[in-house]
Amino acid sequence: MTAGRFLCVRGILVVGMCAIVFQLVSAMPARSDEEDTPARSSLAFKGANLCVRCHRSEQSDWVDLSTTATWRHDAHSRSHLALLSDNPRTQAMEKSLGFKAEKNKNCVACHTHSALEPLIEEETSVLHAGISCESCHGPSEAYFEKHMEKSWRFLASSEKEAFGMHDLRDPVSKARNCLSCHLGDIGSDRIITHQMYAAGHPPLTSFEIESFSNAMGSHWKRVWDKSEKIQRQAEAADYRTEGACQSQRALIGSLVALQQSALFVGDYATAAKINPKENVWPELALYDCQACHHELQIPSWRQKIGSGDLRPGRPSMVHWPRMLSGVALRQSGATTDVDSLLSPFATGLNLRPFGSPDSVAPTLEELILSIATATDALKKWNRDETLSVRESALIALLCEAGMRTGDFESARQIGWVMVLALKSTREWPENVRKAKILELTKLLSLEFPHPAYPTLSDSSLNGSSRDDPFWKTTLAVTPRVNMARVHAAFQMPPLDDTLLNSLEFLPESNDTQKEAIAPPLPVP
Amino acid sequence: MRRLKILLWSVAHALGVAATLSSAWIASAESPVFPSVNEAEYTYGPGQPLYAGMVPDKTTYTIGTSSCGTVSCHGGPKSENHDVQTFSYTIWMNNDPHSKAYEVLYSPRSRTMARQLGLGEAHRAQQCLACHSMQDQSRAPLPAEVLADGVGCASCHGDSANWQQMHTQPEWKQLSKVQRESLGYRDLSGTVARVRNCLACHVGDASHEVNHDLIAAGHPRLTFEFSAYQRIWPRHWSPHNTLESQKDFAERSWAVGQAETLRAVADLLETRAQRASDDIEHRALGIPQQWPEFSEFDCYSCHKALGSESYQASRDEAVQSRRFGQPQWQPWYVSASQLLSVQFDSNSPINRRLDVRKSVIDIRSLLDTEWSASDQKRLQGIIFEARGVSRAARLAADEFSQQPHIILNRSNQPMSELVVENPQAWQTWDSAVQMYLALEASKRAGPAMLGAWRSDVQTEEGMDLGQSLDAMRASLRFPLNMDSPQTFQPTRFHQERSEVP
């Protein structure tokens, strides 16, 4: 047993004996504060060990009680280990940065529950359970007793929210929840500064919520996966299930990411105006990593494609949510496009490299409103009999976007959704879809390691294997990606029988091929 | 049809020739008889022509290269039997890339750049023409045939409107340097003058600027090193009785080039910081439009794909910079300053030994820590330090050019030791290339320079300096189709460097 594990277990025991009350820093983005009930922000975490007592037995009918087992295999349960000083990378980073990771609010905010600075001093089990139940589902102080009652399950999400339980069935609020760490959120101190990256923090990759959820391993069940009896009960109680199908949820995720990336810059700019000493401007981590961090090439496709609204040579905002968001907006029937939504930012960045706090904190109401309209439209796309055809239309849009991508991270995000859509459409023959999935997966390195984060004590940085953490694979792949090939890969063969028959069958060598493709449609 | 074309062409040509002849005739009719040269009789000075009244308006009148490149003047055939001056135009036209400087503005790359930057057409944009032709911001638009010369005779030797007639006469030889310069002729016989001449474009100044916006749109970055450029540039003048005839030319051109270039770089930084400062004063919101100017910093600090190689934690600890995530200021230009400053005799009365180095260290302590800071106080600090570097570098350049004989190893400290002692000097690709170029210069200078080079010394593997320089050069080369040193490893370069005899 490693020292980290030991600490973790000890921590859980400690909290089992004494429940320590914590102040909650909202896990939701800062902007949603107004919507939140005032009580919410003062709710306390009780610790995962209380949840584990129930959510660990054999599968039951209503609740998937194997949750704990799934979560234990999930890297989130070990995220706090990265903060411990016995990790060589942490040691190196702490030496360079001059602070202890365990005591730093930015580190703690993502690697365990978010917590305010004074609370970091107290070493507790809550800090030593990684990203656990309450990190996503909300602090359980108010709902802990309540949610064990039978009536709880038929409460509407908004009613549960009042008790502090986050609504993770809503794709928008789920995406916000994940992105507050996976992209950043100034209001909850969730930011990896450029100095932290330069000292050795792995880069954040583009984030596609559905593929990441799948890779994480779902510790929940959808209503249609549950027994018929439960399904009947749910229907009778008008129980709201997850609405949109998976690819639509992915598109919603990208729109939320776009919004978060704008808020990320805007919120930081506001913070920099209030306290310029602490929030030094510019913070390079607000911008797209690959805007600067790319090898220079001749001829340069970057120069060929141009930089859109931006003057050449001006670092852009986080770029990866933009391409897929463009697809999402078109799919939702929105009249606006990403460029015009973000044009206030482009103006600010053109005025000066990195902009200035005054120029990049524009009013975001229009952006927030347009994105809300689009996500509402997308939520209505249900799993019905027209799914296959709709997915084909989506594929066409994805292909078009994929062929225009300027950076690897955007292409990858599109690739993940493309795979989801290819799996559920039936417009192309199975072998064509399989071959395309294989090609994209290989080229864009879409596969996740199993389990997602196998170990944190990695010693070698060079080379990567299937078992490496995801970020390591990304680091190894990114410099070698040939964008011309990526663009070529985003081309679906036309729906022409003669052409399809001439295509070769690929050897069954990859796990991807074993996965179910286009499962039978659920009975509506 | 074809016949008609030929006819039209010949008529047009004849008209053109007639026009040229008549204008030449008018010009000659207007030019006065040369007075006998006696400096005391004439007043001269900057902006004050020697022969008042005979000078056409400089803003409207420019002579293109065609008037220099006649067969009987500078455009003769290349021949070993003739003085290089008789075919300098021919060399320029055939071998010198400067003659294509304007043409390149029509290339697809230039068009793309101009479109992306919103400049319209590159061959009409002042920003491009300032360096790619002779179009000064202050003067009226030049005629197309003069623009088409690119960087021609007048770009370096001075606008010949005022002296072209005269310098074909025997009297020209009797004119003093000062008299010639008062006519607009640029005297390039001194090293400093020669270096300075290149710097306006190859480093830049307020009206000739290659900034990061331009580079991002497709312009190559500027990497000027005087002695190396002199070596590869097709020479259109005689090596006799010019700088090249000096015994210490290699040392002198390296040392003066480095110092004078650093001066220009510091001046450009001052210009940019001053502009940012003015923007804060006068613009809406107080936003400096071009600050931070990325081209002031090491390109490859940022332009490196995020991969395991560039991943900080895996880097050699000795190579890590003091501040994480901060690019370095101008490693290409300042890395040699360390070497430069030790070339001064520490006992000399004008002990500037510390000046260049100290000024550079001061400016870096400002820029390398918070390179993007843009408050007025810091900008003023940067301007102050930039002036310091400029002054020190100018003094160093003058000193190097005036010394009767330059031996660069006065401190008796071999260069290899300096490089080993100073890891800062080889940690970036830019500074590594500068090291290579310094060694290359020392090779040409022979045993006198830097105390490092002896042709008879061989390494244990039997490599001589030439071979190890070749190896070093190979390790600095960019991979195929790349424009950044993807595979460059400072540690490995350092090892190879220590193997150089």
mmCIF file of N, CA, C and O in Angstrom, chain B residues 378-440:
data_model
loop_
_atom_site.group_PDB
_atom_site.id
_atom_site.type_symbol
_atom_site.label_atom_id
_atom_site.label_comp_id
_atom_site.label_asym_id
_atom_site.label_seq_id
_atom_site.Cartn_x
_atom_site.Cartn_y
_atom_site.Cartn_z
ATOM 1 N N ARG B 378 6.915 50.722 -15.397
ATOM 2 C CA ARG B 378 7.794 49.675 -15.924
ATOM 3 C C ARG B 378 8.267 50.030 -17.320
ATOM 4 O O ARG B 378 9.414 49.769 -17.683
ATOM 5 N N LEU B 379 7.377 50.598 -18.113
ATOM 6 C CA LEU B 379 7.777 50.982 -19.472
ATOM 7 C C LEU B 379 8.903 52.008 -19.422
ATOM 8 O O LEU B 379 9.870 51.930 -20.182
ATOM 9 N N GLN B 380 8.790 52.952 -18.501
ATOM 10 C CA GLN B 380 9.857 53.953 -18.382
ATOM 11 C C GLN B 380 11.165 53.279 -17.963
ATOM 12 O O GLN B 380 12.243 53.639 -18.438
ATOM 13 N N GLY B 381 11.030 52.282 -17.091
ATOM 14 C CA GLY B 381 12.217 51.526 -16.687
ATOM 15 C C GLY B 381 12.864 50.833 -17.875
ATOM 16 O O GLY B 381 14.087 50.855 -18.044
ATOM 17 N N ILE B 382 12.029 50.246 -18.715
ATOM 18 C CA ILE B 382 12.539 49.539 -19.899
ATOM 19 C C ILE B 382 13.213 50.534 -20.845
ATOM 20 O O ILE B 382 14.306 50.276 -21.371
ATOM 21 N N ILE B 383 12.583 51.698 -21.034
ATOM 22 C CA ILE B 383 13.166 52.707 -21.918
ATOM 23 C C ILE B 383 14.536 53.133 -21.383
ATOM 24 O O ILE B 383 15.513 53.226 -22.132
ATOM 25 N N PHE B 384 14.595 53.341 -20.080
ATOM 26 C CA PHE B 384 15.851 53.773 -19.463
ATOM 27 C C PHE B 384 16.949 52.721 -19.696
ATOM 28 O O PHE B 384 18.055 53.038 -20.120
ATOM 29 N N GLU B 385 16.589 51.465 -19.449
ATOM 30 C CA GLU B 385 17.582 50.399 -19.605
ATOM 31 C C GLU B 385 17.977 50.231 -21.074
ATOM 32 O O GLU B 385 19.138 49.963 -21.390
ATOM 33 N N ALA B 386 16.999 50.378 -21.958
ATOM 34 C CA ALA B 386 17.296 50.225 -23.383
ATOM 35 C C ALA B 386 18.295 51.293 -23.826
ATOM 36 O O ALA B 386 19.219 51.022 -24.606
ATOM 37 N N ARG B 387 18.120 52.503 -23.306
ATOM 38 C CA ARG B 387 19.080 53.563 -23.645
ATOM 39 C C ARG B 387 20.466 53.208 -23.141
ATOM 40 O O ARG B 387 21.467 53.474 -23.804
ATOM 41 N N GLY B 388 20.503 52.597 -21.953
ATOM 42 C CA GLY B 388 21.784 52.191 -21.384
ATOM 43 C C GLY B 388 22.483 51.173 -22.279
ATOM 44 O O GLY B 388 23.675 51.303 -22.581
ATOM 45 N N VAL B 389 21.734 50.174 -22.728
ATOM 46 C CA VAL B 389 22.316 49.142 -23.597
ATOM 47 C C VAL B 389 22.794 49.787 -24.899
ATOM 48 O O VAL B 389 23.894 49.518 -25.394
ATOM 49 N N SER B 390 21.959 50.661 -25.432
ATOM 50 C CA SER B 390 22.288 51.307 -26.692
ATOM 51 C C SER B 390 23.598 52.076 -26.561
ATOM 52 O O SER B 390 24.491 51.969 -27.412
ATOM 53 N N ARG B 391 23.714 52.830 -25.487
ATOM 54 C CA ARG B 391 24.919 53.649 -25.288
ATOM 55 C C ARG B 391 26.146 52.756 -25.154
ATOM 56 O O ARG B 391 27.165 52.951 -25.803
ATOM 57 N N ALA B 392 26.023 51.744 -24.310
ATOM 58 C CA ALA B 392 27.165 50.856 -24.076
ATOM 59 C C ALA B 392 27.567 50.154 -25.367
ATOM 60 O O ALA B 392 28.762 50.034 -25.678
ATOM 61 N N ALA B 393 26.572 49.703 -26.129
ATOM 62 C CA ALA B 393 26.875 48.960 -27.354
ATOM 63 C C ALA B 393 27.510 49.884 -28.390
ATOM 64 O O ALA B 393 28.432 49.490 -29.115
ATOM 65 N N ARG B 394 27.029 51.118 -28.434
ATOM 66 C CA ARG B 394 27.596 52.070 -29.400
ATOM 67 C C ARG B 394 29.066 52.341 -29.070
ATOM 68 O O ARG B 394 29.924 52.343 -29.953
ATOM 69 N N LEU B 395 29.331 52.540 -27.785
ATOM 70 C CA LEU B 395 30.717 52.776 -27.376
ATOM 71 C C LEU B 395 31.583 51.578 -27.710
ATOM 72 O O LEU B 395 32.708 51.709 -28.197
ATOM 73 N N ALA B 396 31.038 50.392 -27.458
ATOM 74 C CA ALA B 396 31.807 49.180 -27.746
ATOM 75 C C ALA B 396 32.101 49.074 -29.239
ATOM 76 O O ALA B 396 33.223 48.757 -29.643
ATOM 77 N N ALA B 397 31.099 49.381 -30.070
ATOM 78 C CA ALA B 397 31.303 49.295 -31.517
ATOM 79 C C ALA B 397 32.366 50.283 -31.969
ATOM 80 O O ALA B 397 33.250 49.946 -32.760
ATOM 81 N N ASP B 398 32.283 51.515 -31.448
ATOM 82 C CA ASP B 398 33.289 52.522 -31.811
ATOM 83 C C ASP B 398 34.674 52.067 -31.394
ATOM 84 O O ASP B 398 35.639 52.195 -32.136
ATOM 85 N N GLU B 399 34.723 51.550 -30.185
ATOM 86 C CA GLU B 399 36.000 51.088 -29.655
ATOM 87 C C GLU B 399 36.599 50.004 -30.555
ATOM 88 O O GLU B 399 37.758 50.055 -30.935
ATOM 89 N N PHE B 400 35.768 49.059 -30.922
ATOM 90 C CA PHE B 400 36.256 47.964 -31.766
ATOM 91 C C PHE B 400 36.716 48.480 -33.122
ATOM 92 O O PHE B 400 37.692 47.997 -33.675
ATOM 93 N N SER B 401 35.968 49.448 -33.662
ATOM 94 C CA SER B 401 36.321 49.895 -35.010
ATOM 95 C C SER B 401 37.547 50.795 -35.012
ATOM 96 O O SER B 401 38.257 50.894 -35.999
ATOM 97 N N GLN B 402 37.776 51.454 -33.866
ATOM 98 C CA GLN B 402 38.910 52.382 -33.837
ATOM 99 C C GLN B 402 40.215 51.714 -33.451
ATOM 100 O O GLN B 402 41.283 52.239 -33.761
ATOM 101 N N GLN B 403 40.118 50.619 -32.758
ATOM 102 C CA GLN B 403 41.364 49.967 -32.349
ATOM 103 C C GLN B 403 42.191 49.619 -33.577
ATOM 104 O O GLN B 403 41.646 49.117 -34.560
ATOM 105 N N PRO B 404 43.490 49.903 -33.511
ATOM 106 C CA PRO B 404 44.315 49.648 -34.691
ATOM 107 C C PRO B 404 44.322 48.177 -35.060
ATOM 108 O O PRO B 404 44.366 47.812 -36.224
ATOM 109 N N HIS B 405 44.264 47.345 -34.051
ATOM 110 C CA HIS B 405 44.287 45.921 -34.360
ATOM 111 C C HIS B 405 43.464 45.183 -33.311
ATOM 112 O O HIS B 405 43.593 45.441 -32.127
ATOM 113 N N ILE B 406 42.626 44.322 -33.788
ATOM 114 C CA ILE B 406 41.765 43.634 -32.823
ATOM 115 C C ILE B 406 42.246 42.210 -32.607
ATOM 116 O O ILE B 406 42.396 41.427 -33.539
ATOM 117 N N ILE B 407 42.536 41.928 -31.360
ATOM 118 C CA ILE B 407 42.766 40.527 -31.009
ATOM 119 C C ILE B 407 41.747 40.227 -29.935
ATOM 120 O O ILE B 407 41.724 40.867 -28.885
ATOM 121 N N LEU B 408 40.890 39.311 -30.231
ATOM 122 C CA LEU B 408 39.735 39.181 -29.366
ATOM 123 C C LEU B 408 39.993 38.402 -28.085
ATOM 124 O O LEU B 408 39.157 38.351 -27.220
ATOM 125 N N ASN B 409 41.147 37.808 -27.982
ATOM 126 C CA ASN B 409 41.349 37.028 -26.759
ATOM 127 C C ASN B 409 42.242 37.760 -25.764
ATOM 128 O O ASN B 409 43.074 37.168 -25.105
ATOM 129 N N ARG B 410 42.028 39.039 -25.651
ATOM 130 C CA ARG B 410 42.871 39.804 -24.743
ATOM 131 C C ARG B 410 42.794 39.295 -23.329
ATOM 132 O O ARG B 410 43.740 39.354 -22.577
ATOM 133 N N SER B 411 41.645 38.841 -22.958
ATOM 134 C CA SER B 411 41.515 38.364 -21.584
ATOM 135 C C SER B 411 42.194 37.014 -21.416
ATOM 136 O O SER B 411 42.210 36.466 -20.328
ATOM 137 N N ASN B 412 42.721 36.492 -22.518
ATOM 138 C CA ASN B 412 43.377 35.183 -22.488
ATOM 139 C C ASN B 412 42.456 34.092 -21.965
ATOM 140 O O ASN B 412 42.897 33.156 -21.332
ATOM 141 N N GLN B 413 41.213 34.265 -22.212
ATOM 142 C CA GLN B 413 40.267 33.251 -21.741
ATOM 143 C C GLN B 413 39.691 32.563 -22.965
ATOM 144 O O GLN B 413 38.980 33.189 -23.750
ATOM 145 N N PRO B 414 40.014 31.323 -23.161
ATOM 146 C CA PRO B 414 39.513 30.670 -24.367
ATOM 147 C C PRO B 414 37.977 30.657 -24.381
ATOM 148 O O PRO B 414 37.356 30.565 -23.338
ATOM 149 N N MET B 415 37.465 30.739 -25.546
ATOM 150 C CA MET B 415 36.033 30.837 -25.687
ATOM 151 C C MET B 415 35.312 29.611 -25.131
ATOM 152 O O MET B 415 34.244 29.714 -24.534
ATOM 153 N N SER B 416 35.932 28.458 -25.332
ATOM 154 C CA SER B 416 35.269 27.242 -24.863
ATOM 155 C C SER B 416 34.973 27.337 -23.370
ATOM 156 O O SER B 416 33.904 26.949 -22.915
ATOM 157 N N GLU B 417 35.911 27.925 -22.628
ATOM 158 C CA GLU B 417 35.681 28.040 -21.186
ATOM 159 C C GLU B 417 34.507 28.945 -20.891
ATOM 160 O O GLU B 417 33.701 28.687 -20.018
ATOM 161 N N LEU B 418 34.452 30.027 -21.661
ATOM 162 C CA LEU B 418 33.354 30.972 -21.460
ATOM 163 C C LEU B 418 32.011 30.297 -21.670
ATOM 164 O O LEU B 418 31.056 30.518 -20.951
ATOM 165 N N VAL B 419 31.978 29.465 -22.686
ATOM 166 C CA VAL B 419 30.709 28.817 -23.008
ATOM 167 C C VAL B 419 30.322 27.833 -21.909
ATOM 168 O O VAL B 419 29.175 27.749 -21.498
ATOM 169 N N VAL B 420 31.318 27.111 -21.432
ATOM 170 C CA VAL B 420 31.036 26.126 -20.387
ATOM 171 C C VAL B 420 30.596 26.823 -19.109
ATOM 172 O O VAL B 420 29.657 26.416 -18.438
ATOM 173 N N GLU B 421 31.257 27.932 -18.803
ATOM 174 C CA GLU B 421 30.944 28.644 -17.567
ATOM 175 C C GLU B 421 29.558 29.262 -17.593
ATOM 176 O O GLU B 421 28.990 29.578 -16.568
ATOM 177 N N ASN B 422 29.071 29.453 -18.774
ATOM 178 C CA ASN B 422 27.882 30.275 -18.900
ATOM 179 C C ASN B 422 26.758 29.511 -19.610
ATOM 180 O O ASN B 422 26.547 29.682 -20.792
ATOM 181 N N PRO B 423 26.075 28.663 -18.859
ATOM 182 C CA PRO B 423 25.035 27.844 -19.517
ATOM 183 C C PRO B 423 23.936 28.682 -20.157
ATOM 184 O O PRO B 423 23.312 28.248 -21.113
ATOM 185 N N GLN B 424 23.736 29.899 -19.637
ATOM 186 C CA GLN B 424 22.736 30.787 -20.252
ATOM 187 C C GLN B 424 23.030 30.973 -21.738
ATOM 188 O O GLN B 424 22.141 31.214 -22.528
ATOM 189 N N ALA B 425 24.311 30.887 -22.074
ATOM 190 C CA ALA B 425 24.721 31.210 -23.432
ATOM 191 C C ALA B 425 24.352 30.123 -24.435
ATOM 192 O O ALA B 425 24.356 30.373 -25.621
ATOM 193 N N TRP B 426 24.063 28.926 -23.969
ATOM 194 C CA TRP B 426 23.740 27.897 -24.961
ATOM 195 C C TRP B 426 22.396 27.247 -24.730
ATOM 196 O O TRP B 426 22.074 26.237 -25.320
ATOM 197 N N GLN B 427 21.586 27.825 -23.858
ATOM 198 C CA GLN B 427 20.354 27.110 -23.543
ATOM 199 C C GLN B 427 19.248 27.307 -24.568
ATOM 200 O O GLN B 427 18.279 26.582 -24.575
ATOM 201 N N THR B 428 19.353 28.300 -25.410
ATOM 202 C CA THR B 428 18.343 28.437 -26.454
ATOM 203 C C THR B 428 18.988 28.153 -27.801
ATOM 204 O O THR B 428 20.203 28.253 -27.946
ATOM 205 N N TRP B 429 18.161 27.858 -28.753
ATOM 206 C CA TRP B 429 18.659 27.584 -30.098
ATOM 207 C C TRP B 429 19.362 28.824 -30.652
ATOM 208 O O TRP B 429 20.422 28.734 -31.257
ATOM 209 N N ASP B 430 18.743 29.983 -30.408
ATOM 210 C CA ASP B 430 19.299 31.233 -30.908
ATOM 211 C C ASP B 430 20.734 31.441 -30.431
ATOM 212 O O ASP B 430 21.632 31.738 -31.217
ATOM 213 N N SER B 431 20.924 31.277 -29.119
ATOM 214 C CA SER B 431 22.259 31.545 -28.604
ATOM 215 C C SER B 431 23.237 30.462 -29.050
ATOM 216 O O SER B 431 24.416 30.732 -29.268
ATOM 217 N N ALA B 432 22.733 29.238 -29.216
ATOM 218 C CA ALA B 432 23.598 28.171 -29.708
ATOM 219 C C ALA B 432 24.100 28.500 -31.112
ATOM 220 O O ALA B 432 25.263 28.282 -31.448
ATOM 221 N N VAL B 433 23.206 29.047 -31.947
ATOM 222 C CA VAL B 433 23.619 29.409 -33.304
ATOM 223 C C VAL B 433 24.647 30.532 -33.248
ATOM 224 O O VAL B 433 25.630 30.539 -33.997
ATOM 225 N N GLN B 434 24.430 31.483 -32.345
ATOM 226 C CA GLN B 434 25.406 32.566 -32.209
ATOM 227 C C GLN B 434 26.773 32.022 -31.798
ATOM 228 O O GLN B 434 27.810 32.483 -32.282
ATOM 229 N N MET B 435 26.760 31.033 -30.924
ATOM 230 C CA MET B 435 28.025 30.400 -30.530
ATOM 231 C C MET B 435 28.700 29.770 -31.748
ATOM 232 O O MET B 435 29.898 29.908 -31.974
ATOM 233 N N TYR B 436 27.870 29.097 -32.512
ATOM 234 C CA TYR B 436 28.398 28.446 -33.711
ATOM 235 C C TYR B 436 28.987 29.489 -34.653
ATOM 236 O O TYR B 436 30.082 29.308 -35.196
ATOM 237 N N LEU B 437 28.279 30.589 -34.838
ATOM 238 C CA LEU B 437 28.744 31.618 -35.768
ATOM 239 C C LEU B 437 30.033 32.264 -35.258
ATOM 240 O O LEU B 437 30.923 32.607 -36.043
ATOM 241 N N ALA B 438 30.140 32.411 -33.939
ATOM 242 C CA ALA B 438 31.360 32.973 -33.379
ATOM 243 C C ALA B 438 32.536 32.035 -33.636
ATOM 244 O O ALA B 438 33.631 32.474 -34.009
ATOM 245 N N LEU B 439 32.301 30.740 -33.468
ATOM 246 C CA LEU B 439 33.364 29.765 -33.724
ATOM 247 C C LEU B 439 33.753 29.768 -35.203
ATOM 248 O O LEU B 439 34.924 29.681 -35.560
ATOM 249 N N GLU B 440 32.716 29.874 -36.021
ATOM 250 C CA GLU B 440 32.932 29.912 -37.461
ATOM 251 C C GLU B 440 33.802 31.123 -37.832
ATOM 252 O O GLU B 440 34.735 31.021 -38.625
#
